[in-house]
Amino acid sequence: MLRQIFSSFNRKKGTGRTILGIDIGSYWIKVLELSLTSTGPEIKGLAKMELPPEMRKAGRDPKAVAELIKECLAEGNISARDVVVMVSGPQVLIRRITMPPMPQEELDEVIPHEASKQVSFSVEQLEVDYTVVGEKEVNGVISQDILLVAAHKDVVEQQKSIINAAGLRTVAVTVAPMVLWKSFQLSKKAYEEKVIALLDIGYERATISLLNNGILEFTRTVNLGSNEVTDSLMTEPLVTVEGSPRTLTYREAEEIKRQYGLPPSTATGATTKEGVLLNQIPRLMSPFLERLLSEIKTSFDFYMTEFQIPKVEKIIMSGGGAGLKGLKEFLAEDLGIEIEPADPFKSADFAEGISGMVGGLEYVKGLILSNGLFGR
């Protein structure tokens, strides 16, 4: 139903409620417990759990995921049961469209049909929502500027079934690009009259979103994530300091990725604790890096042409893949654009004993579920 699935619980009077934001990713399950107090939102709990390697692939057992959520809640001593959950992937659509001025009741009827024109699914297969972000003049006529959100019902129902199997209750569903946008708004940084790119790199996918004056104008998701970095380190035998080549295991490749990232050119002769020469890593990571650059440039070029924007002024990076050492510097040098890490909890209030868990946000990197929690 329109405006019931992609919705925010605070359309109702939410003061005093405690809500969970749960991100069921391909690598991590991340949970944020938030309470709406009379003085504003307060973070009461944070927890995350790494998925075992066999569950990082498509077709994983929803019941097994639900059990991990239960374990995550228990370890974090989290007791709330109402959940805002996120969906993502190729079956999620976000578009900016223009519509003639009309009452909300008429928009509610028309928008689902507009959404079905953008995808190969029927109206009956879609969950649809929208928000009016302003007005736009088209051929001398003032039209409504609308941000349209849609997802296949199967994707939404799958996430809801996992939440239900964990003994929790879904009160709202949101989508990844909207999460990034709302998280950016909550950071309370002043970017008026600037064009900002939000680059979120997950385990399987990267999302590139463009904001102008704080309004989301364009978003694109590509199947490119940090898992490809791990795979790249396993593509061929690596030379060790003893001179004997060996192929890394998955766990070794993950550890090297986390500890060393993209080594600098000065790493000649340096080795990992396994004795692997670091100067081999940049070459193996090159296909991932070049493709990421290509996808960013393609997205920027399309956006600047379509929206008549002269340039993108800043990139804000988030997601687990954004923590790859050396990646920010590599992208900044090639793109010639300032890049900074996302800091979604900079202005957040924490319950006693919780702020220490954040530890520079390393603990909750990628957990950005503020859209459903704070509303549109």
Coordinates of C-alpha atoms in Angstrom, one line a residue:
M1 CA 0.0 0.0 0.0
L2 CA 1.2 3.5 -0.9
R3 CA 2.8 5.4 2.0
Q4 CA 2.5 2.4 4.4
I5 CA 5.5 0.3 3.6
F6 CA 8.2 2.9 2.9
S7 CA 7.2 5.0 5.8
S8 CA 8.5 6.5 9.1
F9 CA 7.2 5.6 12.5
N10 CA 7.4 9.2 13.6
R11 CA 4.5 10.2 11.4
K12 CA 2.7 9.0 14.5
K13 CA 3.5 10.5 17.8
G14 CA 6.7 8.7 18.6
T15 CA 8.1 10.4 21.7
G16 CA 9.0 7.8 24.3
R17 CA 9.3 4.9 21.8
T18 CA 12.4 2.8 21.3
I19 CA 13.0 1.6 17.8
L20 CA 15.6 -0.7 16.2
G21 CA 17.3 0.0 12.9
I22 CA 18.6 -3.2 11.4
D23 CA 20.9 -3.5 8.4
I24 CA 21.0 -7.1 7.1
G25 CA 24.0 -6.8 4.9
S26 CA 26.0 -9.3 2.9
Y27 CA 28.9 -9.3 5.4
W28 CA 27.5 -7.8 8.7
I29 CA 24.3 -7.6 10.6
K30 CA 24.2 -4.2 12.3
V31 CA 21.8 -3.0 14.8
L32 CA 21.1 0.5 16.3
E33 CA 18.7 1.0 19.2
L34 CA 17.3 4.5 19.4
S35 CA 14.9 6.1 21.8
L36 CA 12.8 9.2 21.0
T37 CA 13.0 11.4 24.1
S38 CA 11.5 14.8 24.8
T39 CA 14.9 16.4 24.1
G40 CA 15.5 14.5 20.9
P41 CA 16.7 11.0 19.7
E42 CA 19.1 9.1 22.0
I43 CA 21.2 6.1 20.9
K44 CA 20.7 3.4 23.5
G45 CA 22.5 0.5 21.9
L46 CA 24.8 -0.6 19.1
A47 CA 25.7 -4.1 18.0
K48 CA 27.0 -5.9 14.9
M49 CA 27.8 -9.5 14.0
E50 CA 29.9 -10.8 11.1
L51 CA 28.2 -13.3 8.9
P52 CA 30.0 -16.6 8.4
P53 CA 31.5 -17.0 4.8
E54 CA 28.9 -19.5 3.8
M55 CA 26.1 -17.0 4.4
R56 CA 27.7 -14.2 2.4
K57 CA 26.1 -15.5 -0.8
A58 CA 22.7 -15.3 -2.5
G59 CA 20.1 -17.8 -1.4
R60 CA 21.1 -17.9 2.3
D61 CA 18.6 -19.4 4.7
P62 CA 16.4 -16.6 6.2
K63 CA 15.9 -18.6 9.4
A64 CA 19.7 -18.8 9.9
V65 CA 19.9 -15.0 9.4
A66 CA 17.1 -14.5 12.0
E67 CA 19.1 -16.6 14.5
L68 CA 22.1 -14.4 14.0
I69 CA 20.0 -11.3 14.6
K70 CA 18.8 -12.9 17.9
E71 CA 22.5 -13.5 18.9
C72 CA 23.4 -9.9 17.9
L73 CA 20.6 -8.5 20.1
A74 CA 21.6 -10.6 23.0
E75 CA 25.3 -9.7 22.8
G76 CA 24.3 -6.0 22.6
N77 CA 21.8 -6.3 25.5
I78 CA 19.2 -4.8 23.2
S79 CA 15.5 -5.3 24.2
A80 CA 13.4 -3.2 21.8
R81 CA 11.2 -5.1 19.4
D82 CA 9.9 -2.5 16.8
V83 CA 12.2 -2.5 13.7
V84 CA 12.9 -0.3 10.8
V85 CA 14.6 -2.4 8.1
M86 CA 16.5 -1.6 4.9
V87 CA 16.2 -3.1 1.5
S88 CA 18.7 -2.6 -1.3
G89 CA 19.8 -4.1 -4.7
P90 CA 18.8 -4.0 -8.3
Q91 CA 15.1 -4.4 -7.5
V92 CA 15.0 -1.1 -5.7
L93 CA 14.2 2.0 -7.7
I94 CA 14.6 5.7 -6.9
R95 CA 13.8 8.3 -9.5
R96 CA 13.2 12.1 -9.6
I97 CA 10.1 12.8 -11.6
T98 CA 7.9 15.8 -12.3
M99 CA 4.1 15.7 -12.0
P100 CA 1.4 18.4 -12.7
P101 CA 0.1 20.1 -9.5
M102 CA -2.7 17.9 -8.0
P103 CA -4.0 17.0 -4.6
Q104 CA -2.2 14.3 -2.6
E105 CA -5.1 11.9 -3.0
E106 CA -4.7 12.0 -6.8
L107 CA -0.9 11.7 -6.5
D108 CA -1.4 8.5 -4.4
E109 CA -3.4 7.0 -7.2
V110 CA -1.1 8.1 -10.1
I111 CA 2.4 7.5 -8.6
P112 CA 2.3 3.7 -8.6
H113 CA 1.5 3.7 -12.3
E114 CA 4.4 6.2 -12.9
A115 CA 6.7 3.8 -10.9
S116 CA 5.6 0.8 -13.1
K117 CA 6.7 2.7 -16.2
Q118 CA 10.3 2.9 -14.8
V119 CA 10.7 -0.9 -14.3
S120 CA 9.6 -4.2 -15.8
F121 CA 7.3 -5.0 -13.0
S122 CA 3.6 -4.5 -12.8
V123 CA 1.9 -2.2 -10.3
E124 CA 0.7 -5.2 -8.3
Q125 CA 4.4 -6.4 -7.9
L126 CA 5.6 -3.1 -6.4
E127 CA 5.7 -1.4 -3.1
V128 CA 5.8 2.4 -3.8
D129 CA 6.2 5.6 -1.9
Y130 CA 7.2 9.2 -2.7
T131 CA 8.0 12.6 -1.3
V132 CA 7.4 16.0 -2.9
V133 CA 10.8 17.8 -2.6
G134 CA 9.7 21.1 -4.2
E135 CA 8.6 22.6 -7.5
K136 CA 10.2 22.6 -10.9
E137 CA 9.5 24.7 -14.0
V138 CA 9.1 22.6 -17.1
N139 CA 8.4 24.4 -20.4
G140 CA 7.1 27.4 -18.5
V141 CA 4.8 25.3 -16.4
I142 CA 5.3 24.8 -12.6
S143 CA 5.3 21.1 -11.8
Q144 CA 5.8 19.1 -8.6
D145 CA 9.3 17.8 -8.1
I146 CA 8.9 14.3 -6.7
L147 CA 11.3 11.7 -5.4
L148 CA 9.8 8.3 -6.2
V149 CA 10.8 5.2 -4.3
A150 CA 9.8 1.6 -5.3
A151 CA 10.9 -2.0 -4.7
H152 CA 9.6 -5.4 -5.7
K153 CA 7.3 -6.8 -3.1
D154 CA 9.2 -10.0 -2.8
V155 CA 12.3 -8.1 -1.6
V156 CA 10.3 -6.2 1.0
E157 CA 8.5 -9.4 2.2
Q158 CA 11.8 -11.3 2.5
Q159 CA 13.3 -8.8 4.8
K160 CA 10.1 -8.6 6.8
S161 CA 10.0 -12.4 7.1
I162 CA 13.5 -12.4 8.6
I163 CA 12.6 -9.8 11.1
N164 CA 9.4 -11.7 12.1
A165 CA 11.4 -15.0 12.4
A166 CA 13.7 -13.1 14.9
G167 CA 10.7 -12.4 17.1
L168 CA 10.6 -8.7 16.1
R169 CA 8.0 -6.5 14.4
T170 CA 8.6 -4.4 11.3
V171 CA 7.2 -0.9 11.6
A172 CA 8.8 0.6 8.6
V173 CA 10.9 -0.2 5.5
T174 CA 13.4 2.1 3.9
V175 CA 15.9 1.8 1.0
A176 CA 19.6 2.3 1.0
P177 CA 20.0 5.6 -1.0
M178 CA 17.3 7.2 1.2
V179 CA 19.3 6.1 4.3
L180 CA 22.4 7.7 3.0
W181 CA 20.5 10.9 2.2
K182 CA 18.9 11.2 5.5
S183 CA 22.1 10.3 7.3
F184 CA 23.8 13.2 5.5
Q185 CA 21.0 15.6 6.5
L186 CA 21.4 14.5 10.2
S187 CA 25.1 15.2 10.1
K188 CA 24.2 18.9 10.5
K189 CA 27.0 20.0 8.3
A190 CA 26.5 23.1 6.2
Y191 CA 26.7 22.3 2.5
E192 CA 24.3 25.0 1.1
E193 CA 24.7 25.7 -2.6
K194 CA 27.1 22.7 -3.0
V195 CA 26.9 19.5 -5.0
I196 CA 27.9 16.5 -2.9
A197 CA 28.4 12.9 -3.9
L198 CA 27.6 10.2 -1.4
L199 CA 29.7 7.1 -2.2
D200 CA 28.7 4.0 -0.1
I201 CA 30.8 0.9 -0.7
G202 CA 29.4 -2.3 0.7
Y203 CA 30.4 -6.0 0.5
E204 CA 28.6 -6.6 -2.8
R205 CA 27.4 -3.3 -4.1
A206 CA 28.3 0.4 -4.3
T207 CA 25.8 3.2 -4.3
I208 CA 26.6 6.6 -5.8
S209 CA 24.2 9.4 -4.9
L210 CA 24.3 13.1 -5.9
L211 CA 22.9 15.8 -3.8
N212 CA 22.4 19.5 -4.8
N213 CA 21.6 21.9 -2.0
G214 CA 20.9 19.0 0.3
I215 CA 18.3 17.4 -2.0
L216 CA 18.8 14.0 -3.5
E217 CA 18.7 14.3 -7.3
F218 CA 20.3 11.2 -8.6
T219 CA 21.3 7.7 -7.4
R220 CA 22.8 4.6 -9.0
T221 CA 23.8 1.2 -7.6
V222 CA 26.4 -0.9 -9.2
N223 CA 27.4 -4.5 -8.5
L224 CA 30.9 -3.7 -7.2
G225 CA 31.9 -4.2 -3.6
S226 CA 34.7 -4.9 -1.2
N227 CA 34.3 -8.7 -1.8
E228 CA 36.0 -8.1 -5.2
V229 CA 39.1 -6.8 -3.4
T230 CA 39.3 -10.0 -1.4
D231 CA 38.8 -12.1 -4.5
S232 CA 41.5 -10.1 -6.4
L233 CA 44.1 -11.1 -3.8
M234 CA 43.3 -14.8 -4.4
T235 CA 43.5 -14.7 -8.2
E236 CA 47.1 -15.9 -8.5
P237 CA 50.0 -17.2 -6.3
L238 CA 51.8 -14.4 -4.5
V239 CA 55.6 -14.3 -4.0
T240 CA 56.7 -14.5 -0.4
V241 CA 59.9 -13.1 1.1
E242 CA 61.4 -16.6 0.8
G243 CA 60.7 -16.5 -3.0
S244 CA 58.2 -19.4 -3.0
P245 CA 54.8 -18.4 -4.4
R246 CA 51.6 -19.3 -2.6
T247 CA 47.9 -18.7 -3.0
L248 CA 46.1 -17.0 -0.2
T249 CA 43.2 -18.5 1.6
Y250 CA 40.0 -16.5 1.9
R251 CA 40.7 -15.7 5.5
E252 CA 44.3 -14.6 4.7
A253 CA 43.1 -12.4 1.9
E254 CA 40.5 -10.7 4.1
E255 CA 43.1 -10.1 6.8
I256 CA 45.5 -8.5 4.4
K257 CA 42.8 -6.4 3.0
R258 CA 41.8 -5.1 6.4
Q259 CA 45.3 -4.6 7.8
Y260 CA 47.1 -3.2 4.8
G261 CA 44.5 -2.0 2.3
L262 CA 46.0 -0.4 -0.8
P263 CA 49.7 -0.2 0.1
P264 CA 51.6 3.0 -0.9
S265 CA 54.3 2.9 -3.5
T266 CA 56.9 3.1 -0.7
A267 CA 56.0 -0.4 0.4
T268 CA 58.7 -1.9 -1.8
G269 CA 60.3 -4.8 0.2
A270 CA 57.7 -4.7 3.0
T271 CA 55.9 -7.9 3.8
T272 CA 52.7 -9.1 5.5
K273 CA 53.0 -11.3 8.6
E274 CA 52.5 -14.2 6.3
G275 CA 55.6 -13.1 4.4
V276 CA 53.8 -11.9 1.3
L277 CA 55.5 -9.0 -0.5
L278 CA 53.2 -6.0 -0.3
N279 CA 54.3 -4.5 -3.6
Q280 CA 52.1 -7.1 -5.4
I281 CA 48.9 -5.9 -3.9
P282 CA 48.3 -2.7 -5.9
R283 CA 48.5 -4.6 -9.2
L284 CA 46.0 -7.3 -8.1
M285 CA 43.6 -4.6 -6.8
S286 CA 43.9 -2.6 -10.0
P287 CA 40.8 -4.1 -11.8
F288 CA 38.6 -3.2 -8.8
L289 CA 40.0 0.3 -8.5
E290 CA 39.8 1.1 -12.2
R291 CA 36.2 -0.1 -12.4
L292 CA 35.2 1.9 -9.3
L293 CA 36.8 5.0 -10.9
S294 CA 34.9 4.3 -14.1
E295 CA 31.6 3.9 -12.4
I296 CA 32.0 7.1 -10.4
K297 CA 33.1 9.1 -13.5
T298 CA 30.2 7.7 -15.6
S299 CA 27.7 8.6 -12.8
F300 CA 29.1 12.1 -12.4
D301 CA 29.2 12.7 -16.2
F302 CA 25.6 11.6 -16.6
Y303 CA 24.4 13.6 -13.6
M304 CA 26.2 16.8 -14.7
T305 CA 24.8 16.6 -18.2
E306 CA 21.3 15.6 -17.2
F307 CA 21.0 18.3 -14.4
Q308 CA 23.2 20.9 -16.0
I309 CA 25.7 20.9 -13.1
P310 CA 29.2 22.2 -13.7
K311 CA 31.0 20.0 -11.2
V312 CA 30.8 17.8 -8.1
E313 CA 32.5 19.6 -5.2
K314 CA 32.9 16.9 -2.5
I315 CA 32.6 13.2 -2.0
I316 CA 31.5 11.7 1.3
M317 CA 32.4 8.0 1.7
S318 CA 30.6 5.4 3.8
G319 CA 30.2 1.6 4.1
G320 CA 32.6 -1.1 5.1
G321 CA 34.5 -0.9 1.8
A322 CA 35.2 2.8 2.4
G323 CA 37.5 1.8 5.2
L324 CA 40.0 0.3 2.8
K325 CA 43.3 2.0 3.7
G326 CA 44.6 4.1 0.9
L327 CA 41.3 4.1 -1.1
K328 CA 40.3 7.7 -0.2
E329 CA 43.7 9.1 -1.2
F330 CA 43.7 7.0 -4.5
L331 CA 40.2 8.3 -5.5
A332 CA 41.0 11.9 -4.5
E333 CA 44.2 12.0 -6.5
D334 CA 42.5 10.7 -9.7
L335 CA 39.2 12.5 -9.4
G336 CA 40.7 15.8 -8.1
I337 CA 37.8 16.1 -5.6
E338 CA 37.9 16.5 -1.9
I339 CA 36.8 13.3 -0.1
E340 CA 35.9 12.8 3.6
P341 CA 34.5 9.9 5.6
A342 CA 30.9 9.9 6.7
D343 CA 30.2 10.7 10.3
P344 CA 26.5 10.0 10.8
F345 CA 26.7 10.0 14.6
K346 CA 28.7 13.2 15.1
S347 CA 25.8 15.1 16.6
A348 CA 24.0 12.2 18.1
D349 CA 23.2 11.8 21.8
F350 CA 24.2 8.6 23.4
A351 CA 22.9 6.8 26.5
E352 CA 25.4 6.4 29.3
G353 CA 28.2 3.9 28.4
I354 CA 27.2 3.8 24.7
S355 CA 29.4 6.5 23.2
G356 CA 32.5 4.7 24.2
M357 CA 31.5 1.8 22.0
V358 CA 31.7 3.9 18.9
G359 CA 35.4 4.3 19.1
G360 CA 35.8 6.7 16.2
L361 CA 32.8 5.1 14.4
E362 CA 34.9 2.0 13.4
Y363 CA 32.5 -0.1 15.4
V364 CA 29.4 1.1 13.5
K365 CA 30.9 2.0 10.2
G366 CA 28.3 1.4 7.5
L367 CA 25.4 1.3 10.0
I368 CA 23.4 4.3 8.7
L369 CA 19.7 3.7 9.1
S370 CA 18.5 7.1 10.1
N371 CA 16.0 7.5 7.3
G372 CA 13.4 5.2 8.8
L373 CA 14.2 6.4 12.3
F374 CA 13.9 10.1 11.8
G375 CA 11.5 10.4 8.9
R376 CA 11.6 11.9 5.5

